[in-house]
Coordinates of C-alpha atoms in Angstrom, one line a residue:
Q1 CA 8.0 -46.6 74.0
V2 CA 10.3 -45.8 71.2
Q3 CA 9.2 -44.8 67.7
V4 CA 11.6 -45.1 64.8
V5 CA 11.1 -43.7 61.3
E6 CA 13.3 -44.5 58.3
S7 CA 13.8 -42.3 55.2
G8 CA 16.1 -42.0 52.3
G9 CA 15.3 -45.0 50.2
G10 CA 14.7 -44.9 46.5
L11 CA 15.9 -46.0 43.1
V12 CA 19.5 -45.8 42.2
Q13 CA 21.7 -47.2 39.4
A14 CA 24.4 -49.8 40.1
G15 CA 27.5 -48.2 41.5
G16 CA 25.5 -45.3 43.0
S17 CA 25.0 -44.2 46.6
L18 CA 22.2 -43.6 49.0
R19 CA 22.1 -42.5 52.6
L20 CA 19.3 -43.9 54.8
S21 CA 18.2 -42.1 58.0
C22 CA 16.6 -43.5 61.1
A23 CA 15.1 -41.0 63.5
A24 CA 14.2 -42.1 67.0
S25 CA 11.6 -40.5 69.3
R26 CA 13.9 -40.5 72.3
S27 CA 17.5 -40.0 72.9
I28 CA 19.5 -42.8 71.3
T29 CA 22.0 -42.6 74.1
S30 CA 19.3 -44.4 76.2
I31 CA 18.9 -47.2 73.6
N32 CA 21.1 -50.3 73.8
A33 CA 21.6 -50.5 70.1
M34 CA 20.3 -49.4 66.8
G35 CA 20.7 -51.1 63.5
W36 CA 19.6 -51.7 59.9
H37 CA 18.2 -54.9 58.6
R38 CA 17.0 -55.7 55.1
Q39 CA 14.7 -58.2 53.5
A40 CA 14.6 -59.0 49.8
P41 CA 11.7 -60.8 48.2
G42 CA 11.8 -64.5 48.9
K43 CA 14.7 -64.1 51.3
Q44 CA 15.1 -64.0 55.1
R45 CA 15.7 -60.8 56.9
E46 CA 19.3 -60.1 57.5
L47 CA 21.3 -57.7 59.7
V48 CA 23.1 -55.2 57.6
A49 CA 24.8 -53.0 60.2
S50 CA 24.4 -52.0 63.9
I51 CA 25.8 -49.6 66.3
T52 CA 25.7 -49.9 70.1
R53 CA 25.4 -47.2 72.8
G54 CA 29.1 -47.7 73.4
G55 CA 29.9 -46.9 69.8
G56 CA 30.8 -50.3 68.6
T57 CA 29.7 -51.2 65.0
N58 CA 29.0 -54.5 63.3
Y59 CA 28.5 -55.2 59.6
A60 CA 27.3 -58.0 57.5
D61 CA 30.2 -59.5 55.4
S62 CA 28.3 -58.6 52.2
V63 CA 28.4 -54.9 52.9
K64 CA 31.8 -54.4 54.6
G65 CA 33.8 -51.7 52.9
R66 CA 30.7 -50.4 51.2
F67 CA 28.3 -49.4 53.9
T68 CA 28.9 -47.2 57.0
I69 CA 26.7 -46.8 60.0
S70 CA 26.9 -43.7 62.1
A71 CA 25.0 -41.9 64.8
D72 CA 24.3 -38.3 65.5
N73 CA 23.2 -38.2 69.1
A74 CA 22.1 -34.6 69.0
K75 CA 19.6 -35.4 66.3
N76 CA 18.6 -38.8 67.7
T77 CA 19.4 -40.2 64.3
V78 CA 21.3 -43.1 62.9
Y79 CA 22.5 -43.1 59.3
L80 CA 23.5 -45.8 56.9
Q81 CA 25.7 -44.6 54.1
M82 CA 25.5 -47.0 51.2
N83 CA 28.2 -46.8 48.5
S84 CA 28.9 -48.9 45.4
L85 CA 25.4 -50.2 45.5
Q86 CA 24.7 -53.4 43.5
P87 CA 21.4 -55.0 42.4
E88 CA 21.7 -57.6 45.1
D89 CA 21.4 -54.8 47.6
T90 CA 17.8 -54.3 46.5
A91 CA 15.5 -54.9 49.6
V92 CA 13.3 -53.2 52.1
Y93 CA 15.5 -51.7 54.7
Y94 CA 14.3 -51.6 58.3
C95 CA 15.6 -49.7 61.2
A96 CA 15.4 -51.2 64.7
A97 CA 16.0 -49.8 68.1
R98 CA 16.8 -52.3 70.8
F99 CA 15.6 -51.1 74.2
V100 CA 15.8 -54.3 76.2
P101 CA 13.7 -56.3 76.5
R102 CA 11.9 -54.9 73.6
T103 CA 12.9 -54.0 70.0
Y104 CA 11.1 -51.3 68.1
W105 CA 10.9 -51.4 64.4
G106 CA 10.4 -48.8 61.7
Q107 CA 8.1 -49.1 58.8
G108 CA 10.8 -49.9 56.3
T109 CA 12.1 -48.0 53.3
Q110 CA 12.5 -49.5 49.8
V111 CA 15.9 -49.5 48.2
T112 CA 16.0 -50.6 44.5
V113 CA 19.3 -50.8 42.6
S114 CA 19.0 -51.2 38.9
S115 CA 21.6 -52.8 36.7

């Protein structure tokens, strides 16, 4: 069983920055991958960024160059640094920890970017 908890969401002006945190209840070195997903009202959930146990990263095309995912193994925490935020980034952001064959989801944190 893995528990994940997101934090760091909020309201920000366009062009601003936020850093989201995802804390896991067990060592993230034992988890296959962790990632961030987002879902805006009326839209499908999409993968934003992920990081594997081996250190590989993956980003959605829409956030490349603006968002950075990183991991602090000592703190069992994954971060999503979001820069140059735009209104279209507004969504609920969810952290997921993949521990095959299961995926554990956080409760979500709201990110709202005003124009």
